[in-house]
Coordinates of C-alpha atoms in Angstrom, one line a residue:
Chain M
X51 CA -160.6 -219.0 -201.0
X52 CA -157.5 -216.8 -201.7
X53 CA -154.7 -216.4 -199.1
X54 CA -156.0 -214.8 -195.9
X55 CA -153.7 -211.8 -196.4
X56 CA -155.1 -211.2 -199.9
X57 CA -158.6 -210.5 -198.5
X58 CA -160.2 -207.0 -198.5
X59 CA -161.8 -205.9 -195.2
X60 CA -165.2 -206.5 -196.8
X61 CA -164.3 -210.1 -197.8
X62 CA -162.7 -210.8 -194.4
X63 CA -165.8 -209.5 -192.6
X64 CA -168.0 -211.9 -194.6
X65 CA -165.7 -214.9 -194.1
X66 CA -165.6 -214.2 -190.4
X67 CA -169.3 -213.8 -190.1
X68 CA -169.9 -216.9 -192.2
X69 CA -167.6 -218.8 -189.8
X70 CA -165.3 -219.8 -192.8
X71 CA -162.3 -218.4 -190.9
X72 CA -161.6 -217.3 -187.4
X73 CA -160.1 -214.0 -186.3
X74 CA -157.2 -215.9 -184.8
X75 CA -156.4 -217.5 -188.2
X76 CA -156.7 -214.2 -190.0
X77 CA -154.4 -212.5 -187.5
X78 CA -151.9 -215.3 -187.4
X79 CA -151.6 -215.2 -191.2
X80 CA -150.9 -211.5 -191.0
X81 CA -148.4 -211.8 -188.1
X82 CA -146.5 -214.4 -190.1
X83 CA -146.4 -212.2 -193.2
X84 CA -145.3 -209.1 -191.2
X85 CA -142.5 -211.1 -189.6
X86 CA -141.3 -212.2 -193.0
X87 CA -141.4 -208.7 -194.5
X88 CA -138.7 -206.9 -192.5
X89 CA -137.0 -206.0 -195.7
X90 CA -139.7 -203.3 -196.3
X91 CA -139.1 -201.7 -192.9
X92 CA -142.8 -200.9 -192.8
X93 CA -143.4 -201.8 -189.1
X94 CA -141.3 -200.1 -186.4
X95 CA -142.9 -202.2 -183.7
X96 CA -144.7 -205.5 -184.0
X97 CA -147.3 -206.4 -181.3
X98 CA -148.1 -210.1 -182.1
X99 CA -149.1 -211.1 -178.6
X100 CA -151.5 -208.2 -178.2
X101 CA -152.8 -208.9 -181.7
X102 CA -153.6 -212.6 -180.8
X103 CA -155.3 -211.5 -177.6
X104 CA -157.4 -209.1 -179.5
X105 CA -158.2 -211.7 -182.1
X106 CA -159.3 -214.2 -179.5
X107 CA -161.5 -211.6 -177.9
X108 CA -163.0 -211.0 -181.4
X109 CA -163.6 -214.7 -181.9
X110 CA -165.4 -214.8 -178.5
X111 CA -167.6 -211.9 -179.6
X112 CA -168.2 -213.4 -183.0
X113 CA -169.4 -216.6 -181.3
X114 CA -171.8 -214.7 -179.2
X115 CA -173.1 -212.8 -182.2
X116 CA -171.8 -209.5 -180.8
X117 CA -169.4 -208.6 -183.6
X118 CA -168.5 -205.0 -184.1
X119 CA -168.1 -203.3 -187.4
X120 CA -164.4 -204.2 -187.7
X121 CA -164.5 -207.4 -185.7
X122 CA -161.3 -209.4 -186.1
X123 CA -159.9 -207.1 -188.8
X124 CA -156.0 -206.9 -188.4
X125 CA -154.7 -203.3 -188.9
X126 CA -151.4 -201.4 -188.8
X127 CA -151.3 -198.1 -186.9
X128 CA -149.1 -195.2 -188.0
X129 CA -146.6 -194.4 -185.2
X130 CA -148.1 -191.0 -184.9
X131 CA -151.2 -192.4 -183.0
X132 CA -150.7 -192.8 -179.3
X133 CA -151.5 -196.4 -178.3
X134 CA -151.9 -197.2 -174.6
X135 CA -149.0 -199.1 -173.2
X136 CA -147.4 -199.5 -176.6
X137 CA -144.4 -197.5 -177.6
X138 CA -145.2 -194.4 -179.7
X139 CA -142.4 -192.3 -181.1
X140 CA -143.6 -190.3 -184.2
X141 CA -140.4 -191.9 -185.6
X142 CA -138.4 -189.2 -183.8
X143 CA -135.4 -189.8 -181.5
X144 CA -136.7 -187.1 -179.2
X145 CA -139.6 -189.3 -178.0
X146 CA -137.2 -192.1 -176.9
X147 CA -139.2 -195.0 -175.7
X148 CA -142.4 -193.0 -174.9
X149 CA -145.1 -195.3 -173.7
X150 CA -148.5 -193.5 -173.7
X151 CA -150.8 -194.0 -170.8
X152 CA -153.8 -193.3 -173.0
X153 CA -155.2 -194.2 -176.4
X154 CA -155.9 -191.8 -179.3
X155 CA -159.6 -191.3 -180.0
X156 CA -159.3 -192.7 -183.6
X157 CA -157.6 -195.9 -182.6
X158 CA -159.9 -196.3 -179.6
X159 CA -162.8 -196.2 -182.0
X160 CA -161.2 -199.0 -184.1
X161 CA -160.6 -201.2 -181.1
X162 CA -164.1 -200.6 -179.8
X163 CA -165.4 -201.8 -183.2
X164 CA -163.3 -205.0 -182.8
X165 CA -160.3 -204.3 -184.9
X166 CA -156.9 -206.0 -184.1
X167 CA -153.6 -204.1 -183.8
X168 CA -150.7 -205.8 -185.6
X169 CA -148.2 -203.0 -184.7
X170 CA -146.9 -199.5 -185.3
X171 CA -146.0 -198.3 -188.7
X172 CA -143.1 -196.3 -189.9
X173 CA -143.5 -192.6 -191.0
X174 CA -141.4 -189.5 -191.6
X175 CA -140.2 -188.0 -188.4
X176 CA -143.2 -186.0 -186.9
X177 CA -144.9 -186.7 -190.3
X178 CA -142.5 -184.2 -192.0
X179 CA -141.5 -185.6 -195.3
X180 CA -142.8 -187.0 -198.6
X181 CA -140.7 -190.1 -198.9
X182 CA -140.5 -191.7 -195.5
X183 CA -136.8 -191.1 -195.5
X184 CA -136.6 -188.8 -192.4
X185 CA -137.7 -191.6 -189.9
X186 CA -135.4 -192.4 -187.0
X187 CA -135.9 -196.1 -188.0
X188 CA -134.7 -195.5 -191.6
X189 CA -136.5 -195.5 -194.9
X190 CA -139.4 -197.7 -195.8
X191 CA -139.0 -199.6 -199.1
X192 CA -141.9 -199.5 -201.6
X193 CA -143.1 -203.0 -202.5
X194 CA -143.2 -201.8 -206.1
X195 CA -139.7 -201.7 -207.6
X196 CA -138.3 -199.7 -210.5
X197 CA -136.3 -201.0 -213.5
X198 CA -133.5 -203.3 -212.6
X199 CA -135.0 -203.9 -209.1
X200 CA -134.3 -200.3 -208.1
X201 CA -135.6 -199.6 -204.6
X202 CA -138.2 -196.9 -204.5
X203 CA -139.8 -194.8 -201.7
X204 CA -143.4 -195.5 -200.7
X205 CA -144.2 -191.8 -200.4
X206 CA -144.6 -190.0 -197.1
X207 CA -145.2 -189.2 -194.5
X208 CA -147.5 -192.3 -194.1
X209 CA -145.0 -194.5 -196.0
X210 CA -145.2 -197.4 -193.5
X211 CA -149.0 -197.4 -193.9
X212 CA -149.0 -197.4 -197.7
X213 CA -146.2 -200.0 -198.0
X214 CA -147.9 -202.3 -195.4
X215 CA -151.3 -202.2 -197.3
X216 CA -149.7 -202.7 -200.7
X217 CA -147.6 -205.6 -199.3
X218 CA -150.7 -207.0 -197.5
X219 CA -149.1 -206.6 -194.0
X220 CA -152.5 -205.7 -192.6
X221 CA -156.0 -205.4 -194.2
X222 CA -155.7 -201.6 -193.8
X223 CA -153.8 -198.9 -191.9
X224 CA -154.4 -195.7 -190.2
X225 CA -152.5 -192.6 -191.5
X226 CA -152.5 -188.9 -191.2
X227 CA -152.4 -186.1 -193.8
X228 CA -151.1 -182.6 -193.2
X229 CA -150.1 -181.7 -196.8
X230 CA -150.7 -184.9 -198.7
X231 CA -149.3 -187.6 -196.4
X232 CA -152.2 -190.0 -197.0
X233 CA -152.9 -189.4 -200.6
X234 CA -149.3 -189.2 -202.0
X235 CA -148.2 -192.5 -200.4
X236 CA -151.4 -194.2 -201.6
X237 CA -150.7 -193.0 -205.2
X238 CA -147.1 -194.3 -205.0
X239 CA -148.2 -197.8 -203.9
X240 CA -151.4 -198.5 -205.8
X241 CA -153.6 -198.2 -202.7
X242 CA -156.6 -196.0 -201.8
X243 CA -155.9 -193.1 -199.4
X244 CA -158.7 -190.9 -197.9
X245 CA -158.1 -187.6 -196.1
X246 CA -161.4 -186.6 -194.6
X247 CA -162.7 -183.1 -194.0
X248 CA -160.9 -181.2 -191.2
X249 CA -162.8 -181.9 -188.0
X250 CA -164.2 -185.3 -189.2
X251 CA -161.8 -187.4 -187.2
X252 CA -160.6 -186.4 -183.8
X253 CA -157.0 -185.3 -183.5
X254 CA -156.8 -186.2 -179.8
X255 CA -153.9 -188.5 -179.1
X256 CA -152.3 -188.0 -182.4
X257 CA -148.8 -186.5 -182.2
X258 CA -149.4 -183.0 -183.5
X259 CA -147.5 -181.6 -186.5
X260 CA -149.6 -178.6 -187.8
X261 CA -152.8 -178.6 -185.9
X262 CA -154.9 -176.6 -188.4
X263 CA -154.0 -179.0 -191.2
X264 CA -153.6 -182.4 -189.6
X265 CA -156.3 -184.9 -190.2
X266 CA -156.4 -188.7 -189.8
X267 CA -157.7 -191.1 -192.4
X268 CA -157.3 -194.6 -193.7
X269 CA -155.1 -196.3 -196.4
X270 CA -156.9 -199.3 -197.8
X271 CA -156.9 -201.7 -200.7
X272 CA -160.0 -200.4 -202.2
X273 CA -162.7 -197.7 -201.9
X274 CA -165.2 -199.9 -200.1
X275 CA -162.7 -200.6 -197.4
X276 CA -161.9 -196.8 -197.1
X277 CA -165.7 -196.3 -196.4
X278 CA -165.7 -199.0 -193.8
X279 CA -162.6 -197.6 -192.0
X280 CA -163.8 -194.0 -192.1
X281 CA -167.1 -194.9 -190.5
X282 CA -165.2 -196.3 -187.5
X283 CA -162.5 -193.6 -187.3
X284 CA -164.8 -190.6 -187.6
X285 CA -166.9 -189.0 -185.0
X286 CA -167.3 -186.1 -182.6
X287 CA -164.9 -185.9 -179.7
X288 CA -165.1 -183.4 -176.9
X289 CA -161.4 -183.7 -176.3
X290 CA -160.6 -182.1 -179.7
X291 CA -162.0 -178.6 -179.8
X292 CA -161.9 -178.6 -183.6
X293 CA -163.9 -181.9 -183.8
X294 CA -167.2 -181.3 -185.6
X295 CA -170.4 -182.4 -184.0
X296 CA -172.4 -184.1 -186.7
X297 CA -173.5 -187.7 -187.3
X298 CA -171.3 -190.2 -189.0
X299 CA -173.1 -191.5 -192.1
X300 CA -173.0 -195.2 -193.2
X301 CA -170.4 -194.5 -195.8
X302 CA -170.6 -197.9 -197.5
X303 CA -174.2 -197.2 -198.5
X304 CA -173.0 -194.2 -200.6
X305 CA -171.2 -196.6 -203.0
X306 CA -174.1 -196.8 -205.4
X307 CA -172.1 -196.3 -208.6
X308 CA -174.7 -193.8 -209.8
X309 CA -173.1 -190.4 -210.6
X310 CA -175.5 -189.4 -213.4
X311 CA -175.8 -185.6 -213.5
X312 CA -172.9 -185.1 -211.1
X313 CA -170.8 -182.1 -212.1
X314 CA -167.1 -182.8 -212.1
X315 CA -164.7 -179.8 -212.1
X316 CA -161.4 -179.9 -213.9
X317 CA -159.0 -177.2 -212.6
X318 CA -156.8 -175.8 -215.4
X319 CA -154.1 -174.8 -212.9
X320 CA -153.3 -178.4 -212.1
X321 CA -151.8 -178.8 -215.6
X322 CA -148.2 -178.1 -214.4
X323 CA -145.0 -177.8 -216.4
X324 CA -143.0 -181.0 -216.9
X325 CA -145.9 -183.2 -215.9
X326 CA -145.2 -186.7 -217.4
X327 CA -147.4 -187.4 -220.4
X328 CA -148.7 -190.6 -218.7
X329 CA -150.2 -188.5 -215.9
X330 CA -151.7 -186.1 -218.3
X331 CA -153.2 -189.0 -220.3
X332 CA -154.5 -190.7 -217.1
X333 CA -156.2 -187.5 -216.1
X334 CA -157.9 -187.4 -219.5
X335 CA -158.8 -191.1 -219.1
X336 CA -160.4 -190.3 -215.7
X337 CA -162.4 -187.5 -217.3
X338 CA -163.7 -189.9 -220.0
X339 CA -164.6 -192.5 -217.4
X340 CA -166.7 -190.1 -215.4
X341 CA -168.3 -188.7 -218.6
X342 CA -169.2 -192.3 -219.6
X343 CA -170.8 -192.8 -216.2
X344 CA -173.1 -189.9 -216.8
X345 CA -171.2 -187.1 -215.1
X346 CA -171.0 -183.6 -216.6
X347 CA -167.5 -182.2 -217.0
X348 CA -167.0 -178.5 -216.1
X349 CA -163.9 -176.4 -216.5
X350 CA -163.1 -174.5 -213.3
X351 CA -160.3 -172.2 -212.2
X352 CA -158.4 -172.3 -208.9
X353 CA -156.2 -169.3 -209.6
X354 CA -154.2 -169.3 -206.4
X355 CA -153.1 -172.9 -206.7
X356 CA -149.4 -172.0 -207.3
X357 CA -149.3 -170.1 -204.0
X358 CA -150.5 -173.1 -202.0
X359 CA -147.1 -174.7 -201.4
X360 CA -145.4 -171.4 -200.4
X361 CA -148.2 -170.6 -198.0
X362 CA -148.0 -174.2 -196.6
X363 CA -144.3 -173.9 -196.0
X364 CA -145.0 -170.9 -193.7
X365 CA -148.1 -172.1 -192.0
X366 CA -147.1 -175.7 -191.3
X367 CA -143.6 -174.9 -189.9
X368 CA -145.1 -172.0 -187.8
X369 CA -147.6 -174.4 -186.2
X370 CA -144.9 -177.1 -185.9
X371 CA -142.5 -174.8 -184.2
X372 CA -145.2 -174.1 -181.6
X373 CA -146.4 -177.7 -181.2
X374 CA -142.9 -179.1 -181.0
X375 CA -141.9 -176.7 -178.2
X376 CA -143.2 -179.3 -175.8
X377 CA -140.2 -181.6 -176.5
X378 CA -137.8 -180.1 -174.0
X379 CA -136.6 -183.1 -172.0
X380 CA -138.8 -182.3 -169.0
X381 CA -142.0 -184.3 -169.2
X382 CA -141.3 -187.2 -171.6
X383 CA -138.8 -188.4 -174.1
X384 CA -135.1 -188.1 -174.0
X385 CA -133.0 -185.6 -172.0
X386 CA -129.4 -184.4 -172.6
X387 CA -128.0 -182.8 -169.5
X388 CA -126.6 -179.3 -169.8
X389 CA -124.9 -176.6 -167.6
X390 CA -128.3 -175.0 -166.9
X391 CA -131.9 -175.5 -168.0
X392 CA -131.5 -173.5 -171.2
X393 CA -128.5 -175.5 -172.1
X394 CA -130.4 -178.7 -171.3
X395 CA -133.3 -177.7 -173.6
X396 CA -130.9 -176.8 -176.5
X397 CA -128.8 -180.0 -176.2
X398 CA -131.9 -182.2 -175.8
X399 CA -133.5 -180.7 -178.9
X400 CA -130.3 -180.8 -180.9
X401 CA -129.8 -184.4 -180.1
X402 CA -133.5 -185.5 -180.5
X403 CA -134.6 -183.7 -183.7
X404 CA -133.5 -184.8 -187.2
X405 CA -132.4 -182.3 -189.9
X406 CA -135.7 -181.8 -191.6
X407 CA -137.5 -181.2 -188.3
X408 CA -134.9 -178.7 -187.2
X409 CA -135.2 -176.8 -190.5
X410 CA -139.0 -176.6 -190.2
X411 CA -138.9 -175.5 -186.6
X412 CA -136.5 -172.8 -187.5
X413 CA -138.5 -171.6 -190.5
X414 CA -141.6 -171.5 -188.3
X415 CA -139.7 -169.7 -185.5
X416 CA -138.5 -167.1 -188.0
X417 CA -141.9 -166.6 -189.5
X418 CA -143.5 -166.1 -186.1
X419 CA -140.7 -163.8 -184.7
X420 CA -141.1 -160.2 -184.0
X421 CA -140.7 -158.1 -187.1
X422 CA -141.4 -160.9 -189.6
X423 CA -144.8 -162.1 -188.3
X424 CA -146.9 -159.9 -190.6
X425 CA -144.7 -160.3 -193.6
X426 CA -144.7 -164.1 -193.5
X427 CA -147.3 -165.6 -191.2
X428 CA -150.2 -163.2 -191.6
X429 CA -149.5 -163.0 -195.4
X430 CA -149.6 -166.8 -195.6
X431 CA -152.9 -166.9 -193.7
X432 CA -154.4 -164.3 -196.1
X433 CA -153.3 -166.4 -199.1
X434 CA -154.8 -169.4 -197.4
X435 CA -158.2 -167.6 -197.4
X436 CA -157.8 -166.9 -201.1
X437 CA -157.2 -170.6 -201.8
X438 CA -160.2 -171.6 -199.7
X439 CA -162.3 -168.9 -201.6
X440 CA -161.1 -170.4 -205.0
X441 CA -162.6 -173.7 -204.0
X442 CA -165.8 -172.1 -202.8
X443 CA -166.2 -170.4 -206.2
X444 CA -165.4 -173.6 -208.1
X445 CA -168.1 -175.4 -206.1
X446 CA -170.7 -173.0 -207.4
X447 CA -170.2 -174.7 -210.7
X448 CA -169.3 -178.3 -209.8
X449 CA -169.8 -180.9 -207.1
X450 CA -166.4 -182.6 -207.0
X451 CA -163.0 -182.0 -208.6
X452 CA -160.8 -184.4 -210.4
X453 CA -157.0 -184.0 -210.5
X454 CA -153.9 -186.2 -210.6
X455 CA -152.7 -187.1 -207.1
X456 CA -149.0 -186.6 -207.7
X457 CA -146.8 -185.0 -210.4
X458 CA -144.8 -188.3 -210.8
X459 CA -144.8 -192.0 -209.8
X460 CA -142.7 -193.2 -206.9
X461 CA -139.0 -192.2 -207.1
X462 CA -135.8 -193.9 -206.0
X463 CA -134.7 -193.9 -202.4
X464 CA -132.1 -191.1 -202.0
X465 CA -133.1 -189.4 -205.3
X466 CA -134.6 -186.3 -203.8
X467 CA -133.1 -186.1 -200.3
X468 CA -130.4 -183.5 -201.5
X469 CA -133.0 -181.1 -202.8
X470 CA -135.6 -180.3 -200.3
X471 CA -137.5 -177.9 -202.5
X472 CA -137.8 -180.6 -205.1
X473 CA -139.1 -182.9 -202.4
X474 CA -141.7 -180.3 -201.3
X475 CA -143.1 -180.3 -204.9
X476 CA -144.5 -183.8 -204.4
X477 CA -147.4 -182.3 -202.6
X478 CA -148.3 -179.7 -205.2
X479 CA -151.7 -181.3 -206.0
X480 CA -152.6 -182.4 -202.5
X481 CA -151.6 -179.4 -200.3
X482 CA -154.4 -177.1 -201.4
X483 CA -157.0 -179.5 -199.9
X484 CA -155.4 -179.3 -196.4
X485 CA -155.3 -175.5 -196.6
X486 CA -159.0 -175.4 -197.4
X487 CA -159.9 -178.2 -194.9
X488 CA -161.6 -180.3 -197.6
X489 CA -161.8 -184.1 -198.1
X490 CA -159.7 -185.7 -200.8
X491 CA -159.1 -189.3 -201.9
X492 CA -156.5 -190.9 -204.1
X493 CA -157.6 -193.9 -206.2
X494 CA -155.1 -196.1 -208.1
X495 CA -156.1 -195.7 -211.7
X496 CA -153.2 -196.7 -214.0
X497 CA -149.5 -197.3 -214.5
X498 CA -146.6 -195.3 -215.9
X499 CA -144.4 -196.7 -218.6
X500 CA -142.2 -198.4 -216.0
X501 CA -145.2 -200.3 -214.6
X502 CA -145.5 -198.2 -211.5
X503 CA -148.9 -197.2 -210.1
X504 CA -150.4 -193.8 -210.6
X505 CA -153.3 -192.2 -208.7
X506 CA -156.2 -189.9 -209.5
X507 CA -157.3 -187.5 -206.8
X508 CA -160.9 -186.5 -206.1
X509 CA -161.6 -183.4 -204.0
X510 CA -165.0 -183.0 -202.3
X511 CA -167.0 -180.3 -200.6
X512 CA -166.6 -180.1 -196.8
X513 CA -168.2 -183.2 -195.3
X514 CA -168.9 -184.5 -198.8
X515 CA -167.2 -187.8 -198.1
X516 CA -170.2 -189.8 -199.3
X517 CA -170.2 -188.2 -202.7
X518 CA -166.4 -188.4 -202.8
X519 CA -166.5 -192.1 -202.1
X520 CA -169.2 -192.7 -204.6
X521 CA -167.2 -191.0 -207.4
X522 CA -164.1 -192.8 -206.3
X523 CA -165.9 -196.1 -206.6
X524 CA -166.8 -195.2 -210.2
X525 CA -163.2 -194.4 -211.0
X526 CA -162.1 -197.7 -209.3
X527 CA -164.6 -199.8 -211.3
X528 CA -163.7 -198.1 -214.6
X529 CA -159.9 -198.4 -214.0
X530 CA -160.1 -202.0 -212.9
X531 CA -156.7 -201.5 -211.2
X532 CA -156.0 -204.8 -209.5
X533 CA -152.2 -205.1 -210.1
X534 CA -150.2 -206.1 -207.0
X535 CA -146.5 -205.7 -206.5
X536 CA -144.6 -209.0 -207.0
X537 CA -143.5 -210.3 -203.7
X538 CA -139.7 -210.1 -203.8
X539 CA -139.3 -209.2 -200.1
X540 CA -140.7 -212.1 -198.2
X541 CA -138.0 -213.9 -196.3
Chain E
X83 CA -135.0 -162.4 -197.7
X84 CA -131.7 -164.2 -197.2
X85 CA -130.7 -165.5 -193.8
X86 CA -127.0 -165.0 -192.7
X87 CA -125.2 -166.9 -190.1
X88 CA -125.9 -164.3 -187.4
X89 CA -129.7 -164.6 -188.1
X90 CA -129.5 -168.4 -188.2
X91 CA -127.8 -168.3 -184.8
X92 CA -130.6 -166.0 -183.5
X93 CA -133.4 -168.3 -184.8
X94 CA -131.7 -171.3 -183.3
X95 CA -131.5 -169.6 -179.9
X96 CA -135.2 -168.6 -180.1
X97 CA -136.1 -172.2 -181.0
X98 CA -133.9 -173.6 -178.2
X99 CA -132.0 -175.9 -180.6
X100 CA -128.3 -176.2 -180.0
X101 CA -126.4 -175.6 -183.3
X102 CA -122.6 -175.6 -183.6
X103 CA -120.7 -172.9 -185.5
X104 CA -119.8 -175.5 -188.1
X105 CA -123.5 -176.2 -188.9
X106 CA -124.4 -172.5 -189.3
X107 CA -123.3 -171.9 -193.0
X108 CA -125.4 -174.9 -194.3
X109 CA -128.3 -174.0 -192.1
X110 CA -128.3 -170.4 -193.2
X111 CA -128.2 -171.6 -196.9
X112 CA -131.2 -173.9 -196.4
X113 CA -133.3 -171.4 -194.6
X114 CA -132.6 -168.9 -197.3
X115 CA -133.6 -171.3 -199.9
X116 CA -137.0 -172.0 -198.2
X117 CA -137.6 -168.3 -197.5
X118 CA -136.7 -167.6 -201.2
X119 CA -139.3 -170.2 -202.2
X120 CA -142.1 -168.6 -200.1
X121 CA -141.1 -165.2 -201.4
X122 CA -143.6 -165.6 -204.3
X123 CA -146.4 -164.9 -201.8
X124 CA -145.5 -161.2 -202.2
X125 CA -146.9 -161.3 -205.8
X126 CA -150.4 -161.9 -204.3
X127 CA -152.5 -158.8 -203.6
X128 CA -153.9 -159.5 -200.2
X129 CA -155.2 -156.0 -199.4
X130 CA -158.2 -156.3 -197.2
X131 CA -158.1 -160.1 -197.1
X132 CA -158.9 -161.5 -193.6
X133 CA -156.4 -164.1 -192.5
X134 CA -157.8 -167.6 -192.4
X135 CA -156.9 -169.3 -189.1
X136 CA -159.4 -172.2 -189.2
X137 CA -160.4 -174.2 -192.2
X138 CA -163.8 -175.1 -190.8
X139 CA -166.2 -172.4 -189.5
X140 CA -166.8 -173.3 -185.9
X141 CA -167.6 -171.5 -182.8
X142 CA -165.8 -172.6 -179.7
X143 CA -168.0 -174.8 -177.5
X144 CA -168.5 -173.8 -173.9
X145 CA -168.5 -176.4 -171.1
X146 CA -169.3 -176.2 -167.4
X147 CA -166.4 -175.0 -165.4
X148 CA -165.8 -178.1 -163.4
X149 CA -163.1 -180.7 -163.0
X150 CA -163.7 -183.4 -165.6
X151 CA -160.4 -185.2 -165.8
X152 CA -157.2 -185.8 -163.8
X153 CA -156.1 -187.3 -160.5
X154 CA -153.5 -189.6 -161.9
X155 CA -150.1 -188.1 -161.3
X156 CA -148.4 -191.5 -161.7
X157 CA -149.6 -191.6 -165.4
X158 CA -148.5 -188.0 -166.0
X159 CA -145.0 -188.7 -164.6
X160 CA -144.6 -192.2 -166.1
X161 CA -142.4 -191.0 -169.0
X162 CA -140.5 -188.3 -167.2
X163 CA -136.7 -188.4 -167.8
X164 CA -136.3 -187.3 -164.1
X165 CA -138.8 -187.0 -161.3
X166 CA -138.9 -186.3 -157.6
X167 CA -142.0 -187.5 -155.7
X168 CA -144.9 -186.0 -157.7
X169 CA -142.8 -183.5 -159.5
X170 CA -140.9 -183.3 -162.8
X171 CA -137.2 -182.6 -161.9
X172 CA -135.1 -180.1 -163.9
X173 CA -131.7 -178.5 -163.4
X174 CA -131.7 -175.7 -160.8
X175 CA -133.4 -172.6 -162.3
X176 CA -133.1 -170.0 -159.5
X177 CA -129.8 -169.5 -157.6

């Protein structure tokens, strides 16, 4: 058998149930690998003792034949998920050493199914970023390197999650996606990233960024593991008013590989200027794979696509400015003393928030302020409806859409930090999906000329995760992408 | 719409974020760049379009009006920077 850290969830599940390995052995192998991988800066907090306790409990349940769906599976958790008695910071200074007294619904599902927590994963501060360079804990390094060992970003905001899965520092990781923060990092690291339909996974206990867009999902090594993770993470929760009450399917069963007769839409608007020819070629390759598998290819139009990013950069900051008003130095997090309470608020927030978070709060404050509300905020919400309507019209002609995930492969650390608008363009293909509340998945499908992974994105209908996973499985099989980053980082 | 330093100061005050005079020019420039970028929205004809506030059509659920949670002040106060008995403590607000 291959190294314990090279297993997929499905393989580990079988090895555990066949008693070939124990949960403790599997967890110990991962703890050792995490400890040796600090060069990547993927974990911001390691919880080895807790992991071993959870693994021992898993072994006890396995022995009694009471194994849960994720029994003994070691995972990393994005630091945006509140974890009871374990420091949670959203990678922002303003949360200080916040220790939640409660567990997020999504992670509580994972633990109830027997999963093991290895620790908390790095992300962009409050999930605001596309390169994991705005974290209070510093940037995450992509396990994949550029020419001459150039250090690259792992994407963002779930950069710790994507790097950890690519480097096998956990069999899978939780992540969140507000404008592309699961799918873009997955594309940059050769992993699978699934953003479910809005309302599929509870947002309760996840540090809020933009509540009408935020959605939790997994980053995994392959499509089957994404199905396994989603089945545990998803589900109705009374504590989230936007959680949708509908049964959670057995997603793995959807992976039949049979997509005969399925109509796949190709949106012309995703052919953007200056797109590298490799991405153009990979997209065509994806079309050919699906055609060979018996799908019908349909040209569709999503005419308001170019307005998605501008609408997003009003809506997300507006919601963030409201959500982040809670960080005022009163109930949790750090406090900077001032002459009076207003001065205390201003000093606390100036000291606690990083530059990108300040920019977004200020844009949002401006867009919501008297005199500008209609011109900016309401206008953006109207455009949001036109974008959602575009998808509804496209889905009259097709069942699923195929696009590239990102306009480029991973870029160098520091390369885009000076030009925030350039950075925002990373999400050009992913952000429409959040605005419309649809599910999307990124599947590693090829390499660029420098040997860096590239992803293809599939976009489904609302609550069409089964179909989405089925098509993703076909792309995965056809692409046969099984390259791994060479391990240069282990100490 | 371009943001000048006076406007940047006003937004910072509304957002309760302390900003020094020295930071204002850069901040104004950055906010102007972002607002310049979103300006393209004005090209879109949105006459009669109803704003979309929720991506998933849902009706708010009703629940019985009764206490279903609470009774753990020590948990609520656990992370407070400053507390006094069962209260969050803040600088004096009323003279």
